[in-house]
PDB file of C-alpha atoms in Angstrom:
ATOM      1  CA  UNK A   1      92.629  97.563  90.552  1.00 68.00           C
ATOM      2  CA  UNK A   2      92.375 101.224  90.871  1.00 80.00           C
ATOM      3  CA  UNK A   3      94.784 101.335  87.797  1.00 83.00           C
ATOM      4  CA  UNK A   4      91.851  98.988  85.763  1.00 85.00           C
ATOM      5  CA  UNK A   5      89.208 102.027  86.482  1.00 85.00           C
ATOM      6  CA  UNK A   6      92.162 104.780  86.034  1.00 86.00           C
ATOM      7  CA  UNK A   7      93.263 103.455  82.670  1.00 85.00           C
ATOM      8  CA  UNK A   8      89.573 102.939  81.785  1.00 87.00           C
ATOM      9  CA  UNK A   9      88.495 106.296  82.316  1.00 87.00           C
ATOM     10  CA  UNK A  10      91.560 107.886  80.959  1.00 87.00           C
ATOM     11  CA  UNK A  11      91.690 106.047  77.548  1.00 90.00           C
ATOM     12  CA  UNK A  12      87.943 105.012  77.080  1.00 90.00           C
ATOM     13  CA  UNK A  13      88.748 101.212  76.460  1.00 90.00           C
ATOM     14  CA  UNK A  14      88.285  98.004  78.133  1.00 90.00           C
ATOM     15  CA  UNK A  15      91.160  96.177  79.207  1.00 88.00           C
ATOM     16  CA  UNK A  16      90.978  92.702  77.742  1.00 90.00           C
ATOM     17  CA  UNK A  17      94.073  91.032  78.452  1.00 87.00           C
ATOM     18  CA  UNK A  18      96.434  91.289  81.505  1.00 83.00           C
ATOM     19  CA  UNK A  19     100.033  90.011  80.999  1.00 79.00           C
ATOM     20  CA  UNK A  20     102.042  88.903  84.089  1.00 78.00           C
ATOM     21  CA  UNK A  21     105.472  87.061  84.633  1.00 72.00           C
ATOM     22  CA  UNK A  22     104.124  84.479  86.940  1.00 72.00           C
ATOM     23  CA  UNK A  23     104.772  86.980  90.008  1.00 70.00           C
ATOM     24  CA  UNK A  24     102.902  86.251  93.005  1.00 72.00           C
ATOM     25  CA  UNK A  25     101.185  89.643  93.089  1.00 70.00           C
ATOM     26  CA  UNK A  26      99.366  88.525  90.046  1.00 69.00           C
ATOM     27  CA  UNK A  27      98.797  84.990  90.427  1.00 76.00           C
ATOM     28  CA  UNK A  28      96.418  84.751  93.672  1.00 83.00           C
ATOM     29  CA  UNK A  29      92.430  84.680  94.303  1.00 86.00           C
ATOM     30  CA  UNK A  30      91.936  88.025  95.130  1.00 86.00           C
ATOM     31  CA  UNK A  31      93.395  88.898  91.211  1.00 84.00           C
ATOM     32  CA  UNK A  32      91.395  85.875  89.755  1.00 86.00           C
ATOM     33  CA  UNK A  33      88.207  87.097  91.332  1.00 90.00           C
ATOM     34  CA  UNK A  34      88.373  90.745  89.995  1.00 89.00           C
ATOM     35  CA  UNK A  35      89.809  89.935  86.740  1.00 88.00           C
ATOM     36  CA  UNK A  36      86.917  87.483  85.963  1.00 90.00           C
ATOM     37  CA  UNK A  37      84.550  90.107  87.461  1.00 92.00           C
ATOM     38  CA  UNK A  38      85.826  92.633  85.204  1.00 90.00           C
ATOM     39  CA  UNK A  39      86.144  89.940  82.088  1.00 91.00           C
ATOM     40  CA  UNK A  40      89.883  90.375  82.093  1.00 90.00           C
ATOM     41  CA  UNK A  41      92.008  87.740  80.787  1.00 90.00           C
ATOM     42  CA  UNK A  42      95.119  86.325  82.335  1.00 86.00           C
ATOM     43  CA  UNK A  43      98.210  85.473  80.493  1.00 82.00           C
ATOM     44  CA  UNK A  44     101.274  84.572  81.964  1.00 78.00           C
ATOM     45  CA  UNK A  45     104.338  83.976  80.686  1.00 74.00           C
ATOM     46  CA  UNK A  46     107.015  80.857  81.083  1.00 74.00           C
ATOM     47  CA  UNK A  47     109.104  81.661  84.077  1.00 71.00           C
ATOM     48  CA  UNK A  48     112.896  82.816  82.948  1.00 70.00           C
ATOM     49  CA  UNK A  49     112.583  83.775  79.485  1.00 70.00           C
ATOM     50  CA  UNK A  50     113.518  87.477  79.440  1.00 63.00           C
ATOM     51  CA  UNK A  51     111.888  87.589  75.455  1.00 66.00           C
ATOM     52  CA  UNK A  52     108.542  87.289  76.461  1.00 64.00           C
ATOM     53  CA  UNK A  53     108.429  89.371  79.811  1.00 60.00           C
ATOM     54  CA  UNK A  54     107.735  92.426  78.053  1.00 68.00           C
ATOM     55  CA  UNK A  55     109.327  95.380  76.523  1.00 69.00           C
ATOM     56  CA  UNK A  56     110.357  96.923  79.706  1.00 66.00           C
ATOM     57  CA  UNK A  57     112.466  93.888  81.402  1.00 72.00           C
ATOM     58  CA  UNK A  58     114.315  93.439  77.689  1.00 75.00           C
ATOM     59  CA  UNK A  59     114.842  97.357  77.869  1.00 77.00           C
ATOM     60  CA  UNK A  60     116.333  96.889  81.319  1.00 78.00           C
ATOM     61  CA  UNK A  61     118.274  93.852  80.824  1.00 81.00           C
ATOM     62  CA  UNK A  62     119.897  95.586  77.941  1.00 85.00           C
ATOM     63  CA  UNK A  63     121.177  98.731  79.961  1.00 85.00           C
ATOM     64  CA  UNK A  64     122.307  96.330  82.784  1.00 85.00           C
ATOM     65  CA  UNK A  65     124.378  94.319  79.923  1.00 84.00           C
ATOM     66  CA  UNK A  66     125.538  97.898  78.409  1.00 85.00           C
ATOM     67  CA  UNK A  67     126.765  98.828  81.803  1.00 83.00           C
ATOM     68  CA  UNK A  68     128.548  95.818  82.625  1.00 83.00           C
ATOM     69  CA  UNK A  69     131.447  96.495  79.741  1.00 81.00           C
ATOM     70  CA  UNK A  70     132.718  99.958  81.068  1.00 83.00           C
ATOM     71  CA  UNK A  71     132.395  98.813  84.537  1.00 80.00           C
ATOM     72  CA  UNK A  72     134.983  95.758  83.545  1.00 81.00           C
ATOM     73  CA  UNK A  73     137.197  98.174  81.785  1.00 84.00           C
ATOM     74  CA  UNK A  74     137.416 100.363  84.881  1.00 84.00           C
ATOM     75  CA  UNK A  75     138.210  97.495  87.160  1.00 81.00           C
ATOM     76  CA  UNK A  76     135.076  98.681  89.276  1.00 77.00           C
ATOM     77  CA  UNK A  77     134.016  96.237  91.924  1.00 75.00           C
ATOM     78  CA  UNK A  78     130.577  94.938  91.462  1.00 68.00           C
ATOM     79  CA  UNK A  79     129.782  95.310  95.205  1.00 69.00           C
ATOM     80  CA  UNK A  80     130.064  99.028  95.095  1.00 57.00           C
TER      81      UNK A  80
END
């Protein structure tokens, strides 16, 4: 909630939409009340659709996929 005020103060713009990935930290009564009070719409992505969950998750998945090949070539145990 402090984040919303900080972003609005730094940019001078209002937050209009919050996109989330159906995590419990975003979909609860406190958040719904806060966003309704501030006029922010919540847009939840369908679960398990990586393409719609945002740029950060897409980058993380790409990095993990790129790291798996060298680890497999080096025959490194995945549990290490």
